[in-house]
mmCIF file with all atom_site columns, C-alpha atoms in Angstrom:
data_model
loop_
_atom_site.group_PDB
_atom_site.id
_atom_site.type_symbol
_atom_site.label_atom_id
_atom_site.label_alt_id
_atom_site.label_comp_id
_atom_site.label_asym_id
_atom_site.label_entity_id
_atom_site.label_seq_id
_atom_site.pdbx_PDB_ins_code
_atom_site.Cartn_x
_atom_site.Cartn_y
_atom_site.Cartn_z
_atom_site.occupancy
_atom_site.B_iso_or_equiv
_atom_site.pdbx_formal_charge
_atom_site.auth_seq_id
_atom_site.auth_comp_id
_atom_site.auth_asym_id
_atom_site.auth_atom_id
_atom_site.pdbx_PDB_model_num
ATOM 1   C CA . MET P 1 1   ? 0.000   0.000   0.000  1.00 0.00 ? 6   MET P CA 1
ATOM 2   C CA . ASP P 1 2   ? 1.843   3.054   -1.277 1.00 0.00 ? 7   ASP P CA 1
ATOM 3   C CA . VAL P 1 3   ? 0.238   5.464   1.201  1.00 0.00 ? 8   VAL P CA 1
ATOM 4   C CA . LEU P 1 4   ? 2.162   3.732   3.989  1.00 0.00 ? 9   LEU P CA 1
ATOM 5   C CA . ARG P 1 5   ? 5.426   4.942   2.461  1.00 0.00 ? 10  ARG P CA 1
ATOM 6   C CA . ALA P 1 6   ? 4.770   8.455   3.727  1.00 0.00 ? 11  ALA P CA 1
ATOM 7   C CA . GLU P 1 7   ? 6.989   9.981   6.391  1.00 0.00 ? 12  GLU P CA 1
ATOM 8   C CA . PRO P 1 8   ? 6.511   8.268   9.771  1.00 0.00 ? 13  PRO P CA 1
ATOM 9   C CA . ARG P 1 9   ? 5.565   11.520  11.483 1.00 0.00 ? 14  ARG P CA 1
ATOM 10  C CA . VAL P 1 10  ? 2.715   11.948  8.991  1.00 0.00 ? 15  VAL P CA 1
ATOM 11  C CA . LEU P 1 11  ? 1.585   8.328   9.352  1.00 0.00 ? 16  LEU P CA 1
ATOM 12  C CA . LEU P 1 12  ? 1.349   8.784   13.122 1.00 0.00 ? 17  LEU P CA 1
ATOM 13  C CA . ARG P 1 13  ? -0.388  12.172  13.099 1.00 0.00 ? 18  ARG P CA 1
ATOM 14  C CA . ARG P 1 14  ? -4.018  12.465  14.190 1.00 0.00 ? 19  ARG P CA 1
ATOM 15  C CA . SER P 1 15  ? -5.926  15.242  12.482 1.00 0.00 ? 20  SER P CA 1
ATOM 16  C CA . ALA P 1 16  ? -8.178  15.364  15.554 1.00 0.00 ? 21  ALA P CA 1
ATOM 17  C CA . PRO P 1 17  ? -8.083  13.574  18.919 1.00 0.00 ? 22  PRO P CA 1
ATOM 18  C CA . ASP P 1 18  ? -10.951 11.248  17.962 1.00 0.00 ? 23  ASP P CA 1
ATOM 19  C CA . VAL P 1 19  ? -9.614  10.428  14.460 1.00 0.00 ? 24  VAL P CA 1
ATOM 20  C CA . TRP P 1 20  ? -7.260  7.536   13.824 1.00 0.00 ? 25  TRP P CA 1
ATOM 21  C CA . THR P 1 21  ? -3.854  8.076   12.262 1.00 0.00 ? 26  THR P CA 1
ATOM 22  C CA . PRO P 1 22  ? -3.221  6.825   8.715  1.00 0.00 ? 27  PRO P CA 1
ATOM 23  C CA . LEU P 1 23  ? -1.278  3.889   10.172 1.00 0.00 ? 28  LEU P CA 1
ATOM 24  C CA . GLU P 1 24  ? -4.139  3.031   12.541 1.00 0.00 ? 29  GLU P CA 1
ATOM 25  C CA . TYR P 1 25  ? -6.616  3.146   9.647  1.00 0.00 ? 30  TYR P CA 1
ATOM 26  C CA . ALA P 1 26  ? -4.393  0.790   7.643  1.00 0.00 ? 31  ALA P CA 1
ATOM 27  C CA . CYS P 1 27  ? -4.220  -1.647  10.572 1.00 0.00 ? 32  CYS P CA 1
ATOM 28  C CA . HIS P 1 28  ? -7.999  -1.463  10.863 1.00 0.00 ? 33  HIS P CA 1
ATOM 29  C CA . MET P 1 29  ? -8.403  -2.188  7.152  1.00 0.00 ? 34  MET P CA 1
ATOM 30  C CA . ARG P 1 30  ? -6.153  -5.257  7.494  1.00 0.00 ? 35  ARG P CA 1
ATOM 31  C CA . ASP P 1 31  ? -8.196  -6.512  10.443 1.00 0.00 ? 36  ASP P CA 1
ATOM 32  C CA . VAL P 1 32  ? -11.504 -5.843  8.685  1.00 0.00 ? 37  VAL P CA 1
ATOM 33  C CA . LEU P 1 33  ? -10.395 -8.027  5.775  1.00 0.00 ? 38  LEU P CA 1
ATOM 34  C CA . LEU P 1 34  ? -9.331  -10.836 8.104  1.00 0.00 ? 39  LEU P CA 1
ATOM 35  C CA . VAL P 1 35  ? -12.525 -10.647 10.174 1.00 0.00 ? 40  VAL P CA 1
ATOM 36  C CA . GLN P 1 36  ? -14.751 -10.491 7.096  1.00 0.00 ? 41  GLN P CA 1
ATOM 37  C CA . ARG P 1 37  ? -12.940 -13.516 5.659  1.00 0.00 ? 42  ARG P CA 1
ATOM 38  C CA . GLU P 1 38  ? -13.755 -15.483 8.800  1.00 0.00 ? 43  GLU P CA 1
ATOM 39  C CA . ARG P 1 39  ? -17.368 -14.337 8.606  1.00 0.00 ? 44  ARG P CA 1
ATOM 40  C CA . VAL P 1 40  ? -17.645 -15.634 5.039  1.00 0.00 ? 45  VAL P CA 1
ATOM 41  C CA . MET P 1 41  ? -16.155 -18.952 6.132  1.00 0.00 ? 46  MET P CA 1
ATOM 42  C CA . ALA P 1 42  ? -18.592 -19.160 9.065  1.00 0.00 ? 47  ALA P CA 1
ATOM 43  C CA . ALA P 1 43  ? -21.566 -18.472 6.790  1.00 0.00 ? 48  ALA P CA 1
ATOM 44  C CA . ARG P 1 44  ? -20.464 -21.336 4.559  1.00 0.00 ? 49  ARG P CA 1
ATOM 45  C CA . ARG P 1 45  ? -20.115 -23.709 7.529  1.00 0.00 ? 50  ARG P CA 1
ATOM 46  C CA . CYS P 1 46  ? -23.208 -22.748 9.531  1.00 0.00 ? 51  CYS P CA 1
ATOM 47  C CA . ASP P 1 47  ? -26.712 -21.555 8.836  1.00 0.00 ? 52  ASP P CA 1
ATOM 48  C CA . THR P 1 48  ? -27.094 -17.849 9.574  1.00 0.00 ? 53  THR P CA 1
ATOM 49  C CA . PRO P 1 49  ? -24.215 -17.279 12.030 1.00 0.00 ? 54  PRO P CA 1
ATOM 50  C CA . VAL P 1 50  ? -24.004 -14.026 13.964 1.00 0.00 ? 55  VAL P CA 1
ATOM 51  C CA . ALA P 1 51  ? -21.179 -11.698 12.947 1.00 0.00 ? 56  ALA P CA 1
ATOM 52  C CA . GLU P 1 52  ? -20.127 -10.560 16.395 1.00 0.00 ? 57  GLU P CA 1
ATOM 53  C CA . PRO P 1 53  ? -18.607 -7.062  16.615 1.00 0.00 ? 58  PRO P CA 1
ATOM 54  C CA . MET P 1 54  ? -14.871 -7.073  15.971 1.00 0.00 ? 59  MET P CA 1
ATOM 55  C CA . GLY P 1 55  ? -14.037 -4.563  18.729 1.00 0.00 ? 60  GLY P CA 1
ATOM 56  C CA . ARG P 1 56  ? -12.701 -2.025  16.256 1.00 0.00 ? 61  ARG P CA 1
ATOM 57  C CA . ASP P 1 57  ? -11.934 0.701   18.777 1.00 0.00 ? 62  ASP P CA 1
ATOM 58  C CA . GLU P 1 58  ? -10.364 -1.648  21.325 1.00 0.00 ? 63  GLU P CA 1
ATOM 59  C CA . ARG P 1 59  ? -8.037  -3.148  18.695 1.00 0.00 ? 64  ARG P CA 1
ATOM 60  C CA . VAL P 1 60  ? -6.244  0.189   18.280 1.00 0.00 ? 65  VAL P CA 1
ATOM 61  C CA . GLU P 1 61  ? -4.855  -0.186  21.797 1.00 0.00 ? 66  GLU P CA 1
ATOM 62  C CA . TYR P 1 62  ? -4.957  -3.977  22.270 1.00 0.00 ? 67  TYR P CA 1
ATOM 63  C CA . ASP P 1 63  ? -3.000  -4.660  19.077 1.00 0.00 ? 68  ASP P CA 1
ATOM 64  C CA . GLY P 1 64  ? -0.795  -1.573  19.380 1.00 0.00 ? 69  GLY P CA 1
ATOM 65  C CA . TYR P 1 65  ? -1.698  -0.163  15.971 1.00 0.00 ? 70  TYR P CA 1
ATOM 66  C CA . ALA P 1 66  ? 0.426   2.968   16.481 1.00 0.00 ? 71  ALA P CA 1
ATOM 67  C CA . GLU P 1 67  ? 3.572   0.939   17.213 1.00 0.00 ? 72  GLU P CA 1
ATOM 68  C CA . GLN P 1 68  ? 3.404   -1.282  14.127 1.00 0.00 ? 73  GLN P CA 1
ATOM 69  C CA . GLU P 1 69  ? 5.871   -0.969  11.268 1.00 0.00 ? 74  GLU P CA 1
ATOM 70  C CA . PRO P 1 70  ? 4.243   0.611   8.194  1.00 0.00 ? 75  PRO P CA 1
ATOM 71  C CA . ALA P 1 71  ? 6.039   -1.757  5.772  1.00 0.00 ? 76  ALA P CA 1
ATOM 72  C CA . ASP P 1 72  ? 4.795   -4.763  7.756  1.00 0.00 ? 77  ASP P CA 1
ATOM 73  C CA . VAL P 1 73  ? 1.244   -3.412  7.819  1.00 0.00 ? 78  VAL P CA 1
ATOM 74  C CA . ALA P 1 74  ? 1.363   -2.787  4.056  1.00 0.00 ? 79  ALA P CA 1
ATOM 75  C CA . ARG P 1 75  ? 2.439   -6.393  3.454  1.00 0.00 ? 80  ARG P CA 1
ATOM 76  C CA . GLN P 1 76  ? -0.157  -7.756  5.888  1.00 0.00 ? 81  GLN P CA 1
ATOM 77  C CA . LEU P 1 77  ? -2.866  -5.634  4.304  1.00 0.00 ? 82  LEU P CA 1
ATOM 78  C CA . ARG P 1 78  ? -1.996  -6.952  0.855  1.00 0.00 ? 83  ARG P CA 1
ATOM 79  C CA . ASP P 1 79  ? -2.003  -10.526 2.189  1.00 0.00 ? 84  ASP P CA 1
ATOM 80  C CA . ALA P 1 80  ? -5.336  -10.010 3.968  1.00 0.00 ? 85  ALA P CA 1
ATOM 81  C CA . ALA P 1 81  ? -6.859  -8.681  0.726  1.00 0.00 ? 86  ALA P CA 1
ATOM 82  C CA . LEU P 1 82  ? -5.598  -11.755 -1.133 1.00 0.00 ? 87  LEU P CA 1
ATOM 83  C CA . LEU P 1 83  ? -7.005  -14.072 1.532  1.00 0.00 ? 88  LEU P CA 1
ATOM 84  C CA . PHE P 1 84  ? -10.389 -12.330 1.493  1.00 0.00 ? 89  PHE P CA 1
ATOM 85  C CA . GLY P 1 85  ? -10.471 -12.317 -2.306 1.00 0.00 ? 90  GLY P CA 1
ATOM 86  C CA . ASN P 1 86  ? -9.658  -16.008 -2.365 1.00 0.00 ? 91  ASN P CA 1
ATOM 87  C CA . VAL P 1 87  ? -12.668 -16.982 -0.235 1.00 0.00 ? 92  VAL P CA 1
ATOM 88  C CA . LEU P 1 88  ? -14.912 -14.768 -2.370 1.00 0.00 ? 93  LEU P CA 1
ATOM 89  C CA . ASP P 1 89  ? -13.547 -16.325 -5.573 1.00 0.00 ? 94  ASP P CA 1
ATOM 90  C CA . ARG P 1 90  ? -14.517 -19.737 -4.253 1.00 0.00 ? 95  ARG P CA 1
ATOM 91  C CA . LEU P 1 91  ? -18.189 -18.854 -3.681 1.00 0.00 ? 96  LEU P CA 1
ATOM 92  C CA . SER P 1 92  ? -20.673 -20.588 -5.949 1.00 0.00 ? 97  SER P CA 1
ATOM 93  C CA . PRO P 1 93  ? -23.743 -18.664 -7.157 1.00 0.00 ? 98  PRO P CA 1
ATOM 94  C CA . PRO P 1 94  ? -25.906 -20.065 -4.315 1.00 0.00 ? 99  PRO P CA 1
ATOM 95  C CA . ASP P 1 95  ? -23.154 -19.302 -1.758 1.00 0.00 ? 100 ASP P CA 1
ATOM 96  C CA . TRP P 1 96  ? -23.409 -15.576 -2.519 1.00 0.00 ? 101 TRP P CA 1
ATOM 97  C CA . GLU P 1 97  ? -26.935 -15.711 -1.081 1.00 0.00 ? 102 GLU P CA 1
ATOM 98  C CA . ARG P 1 98  ? -25.943 -17.505 2.117  1.00 0.00 ? 103 ARG P CA 1
ATOM 99  C CA . ALA P 1 99  ? -26.875 -15.379 5.098  1.00 0.00 ? 104 ALA P CA 1
ATOM 100 C CA . LEU P 1 100 ? -25.441 -14.209 8.358  1.00 0.00 ? 105 LEU P CA 1
ATOM 101 C CA . ILE P 1 101 ? -26.713 -11.855 11.024 1.00 0.00 ? 106 ILE P CA 1
ATOM 102 C CA . TYR P 1 102 ? -24.771 -8.619  10.757 1.00 0.00 ? 107 TYR P CA 1
ATOM 103 C CA . THR P 1 103 ? -24.976 -6.467  13.883 1.00 0.00 ? 108 THR P CA 1
ATOM 104 C CA . TYR P 1 104 ? -23.884 -3.112  12.447 1.00 0.00 ? 109 TYR P CA 1
ATOM 105 C CA . PRO P 1 105 ? -25.372 -0.580  11.915 1.00 0.00 ? 110 PRO P CA 1
ATOM 106 C CA . GLU P 1 106 ? -28.430 -2.593  12.949 1.00 0.00 ? 111 GLU P CA 1
ATOM 107 C CA . ARG P 1 107 ? -28.950 -6.264  13.663 1.00 0.00 ? 112 ARG P CA 1
ATOM 108 C CA . LYS P 1 108 ? -30.144 -7.663  10.352 1.00 0.00 ? 113 LYS P CA 1
ATOM 109 C CA . GLU P 1 109 ? -29.818 -10.750 8.179  1.00 0.00 ? 114 GLU P CA 1
ATOM 110 C CA . ARG P 1 110 ? -27.472 -10.052 5.263  1.00 0.00 ? 115 ARG P CA 1
ATOM 111 C CA . SER P 1 111 ? -26.192 -12.068 2.316  1.00 0.00 ? 116 SER P CA 1
ATOM 112 C CA . LEU P 1 112 ? -22.549 -12.753 1.561  1.00 0.00 ? 117 LEU P CA 1
ATOM 113 C CA . ARG P 1 113 ? -23.066 -10.596 -1.537 1.00 0.00 ? 118 ARG P CA 1
ATOM 114 C CA . TRP P 1 114 ? -23.958 -7.704  0.778  1.00 0.00 ? 119 TRP P CA 1
ATOM 115 C CA . LEU P 1 115 ? -20.980 -8.465  3.049  1.00 0.00 ? 120 LEU P CA 1
ATOM 116 C CA . ALA P 1 116 ? -18.573 -8.333  0.091  1.00 0.00 ? 121 ALA P CA 1
ATOM 117 C CA . SER P 1 117 ? -20.050 -5.064  -1.166 1.00 0.00 ? 122 SER P CA 1
ATOM 118 C CA . HIS P 1 118 ? -20.104 -3.551  2.323  1.00 0.00 ? 123 HIS P CA 1
ATOM 119 C CA . THR P 1 119 ? -16.468 -4.525  2.879  1.00 0.00 ? 124 THR P CA 1
ATOM 120 C CA . LEU P 1 120 ? -15.393 -2.882  -0.366 1.00 0.00 ? 125 LEU P CA 1
ATOM 121 C CA . HIS P 1 121 ? -17.318 0.270   0.574  1.00 0.00 ? 126 HIS P CA 1
ATOM 122 C CA . GLU P 1 122 ? -15.612 0.383   3.993  1.00 0.00 ? 127 GLU P CA 1
ATOM 123 C CA . LEU P 1 123 ? -12.149 -0.113  2.508  1.00 0.00 ? 128 LEU P CA 1
ATOM 124 C CA . ARG P 1 124 ? -12.663 2.666   -0.027 1.00 0.00 ? 129 ARG P CA 1
ATOM 125 C CA . HIS P 1 125 ? -13.956 4.961   2.699  1.00 0.00 ? 130 HIS P CA 1
ATOM 126 C CA . HIS P 1 126 ? -10.956 4.295   4.949  1.00 0.00 ? 131 HIS P CA 1
ATOM 127 C CA . LEU P 1 127 ? -8.480  4.712   2.097  1.00 0.00 ? 132 LEU P CA 1
ATOM 128 C CA . LEU P 1 128 ? -10.043 8.116   1.473  1.00 0.00 ? 133 LEU P CA 1
ATOM 129 C CA . ASP P 1 129 ? -9.657  8.882   5.203  1.00 0.00 ? 134 ASP P CA 1
ATOM 130 C CA . ILE P 1 130 ? -5.964  7.991   4.970  1.00 0.00 ? 135 ILE P CA 1
ATOM 131 C CA . ARG P 1 131 ? -5.388  10.077  1.844  1.00 0.00 ? 136 ARG P CA 1
ATOM 132 C CA . ARG P 1 132 ? -7.109  13.101  3.360  1.00 0.00 ? 137 ARG P CA 1
ATOM 133 C CA . GLN P 1 133 ? -4.933  12.938  6.444  1.00 0.00 ? 138 GLN P CA 1
ATOM 134 C CA . LEU P 1 134 ? -1.777  12.513  4.389  1.00 0.00 ? 139 LEU P CA 1
ATOM 135 C CA . GLU P 1 135 ? -2.714  15.551  2.305  1.00 0.00 ? 140 GLU P CA 1
ATOM 136 C CA . GLN P 1 136 ? -3.283  17.552  5.492  1.00 0.00 ? 141 GLN P CA 1
ATOM 137 C CA . GLY P 1 137 ? 0.029   16.326  6.895  1.00 0.00 ? 142 GLY P CA 1
ATOM 138 C CA . SER P 1 138 ? 2.019   17.291  3.825  1.00 0.00 ? 143 SER P CA 1
ATOM 139 C CA . ALA P 1 139 ? 0.211   20.638  3.544  1.00 0.00 ? 144 ALA P CA 1
ATOM 140 C CA . SER P 1 140 ? 1.197   21.488  7.120  1.00 0.00 ? 145 SER P CA 1
ATOM 141 C CA . ARG P 1 141 ? 4.909   20.850  6.453  1.00 0.00 ? 146 ARG P CA 1
ATOM 142 C CA . PRO P 1 142 ? 7.046   23.977  6.402  1.00 0.00 ? 147 PRO P CA 1
ATOM 143 C CA . PRO P 1 143 ? 8.594   24.731  2.996  1.00 0.00 ? 148 PRO P CA 1
ATOM 144 C CA . LEU P 1 144 ? 12.238  23.731  2.505  1.00 0.00 ? 149 LEU P CA 1
#
């Protein structure tokens, strides 16, 4: 992920106290892909499993997102995307309609087709979050 090649001080900068850093967003994206992969696998094994919350906010601290190496996170993110893509590639037409109970933003039965689309939407949204922060970080740099 090229955005993780930015200067470390920019990758670790919060644009506001309640906004994650670009590195924290990247770690979250990696974890989302891994969690969603497991949810797809569960929906293939069981009838209508419940997708329990992943503890997104707690993971920032519990997994030490801010202390992780950007190059490692970039590699892990790429690998997580490949793993998630692999399980989606293996879905048959009926599998795409298999259901699970998704608890966010409301508890509702959703198809694996919805889960895949929702995941893509979230990843695009977070990549935009990262890019915005990086643009702010480079705009606030003093000229050389």
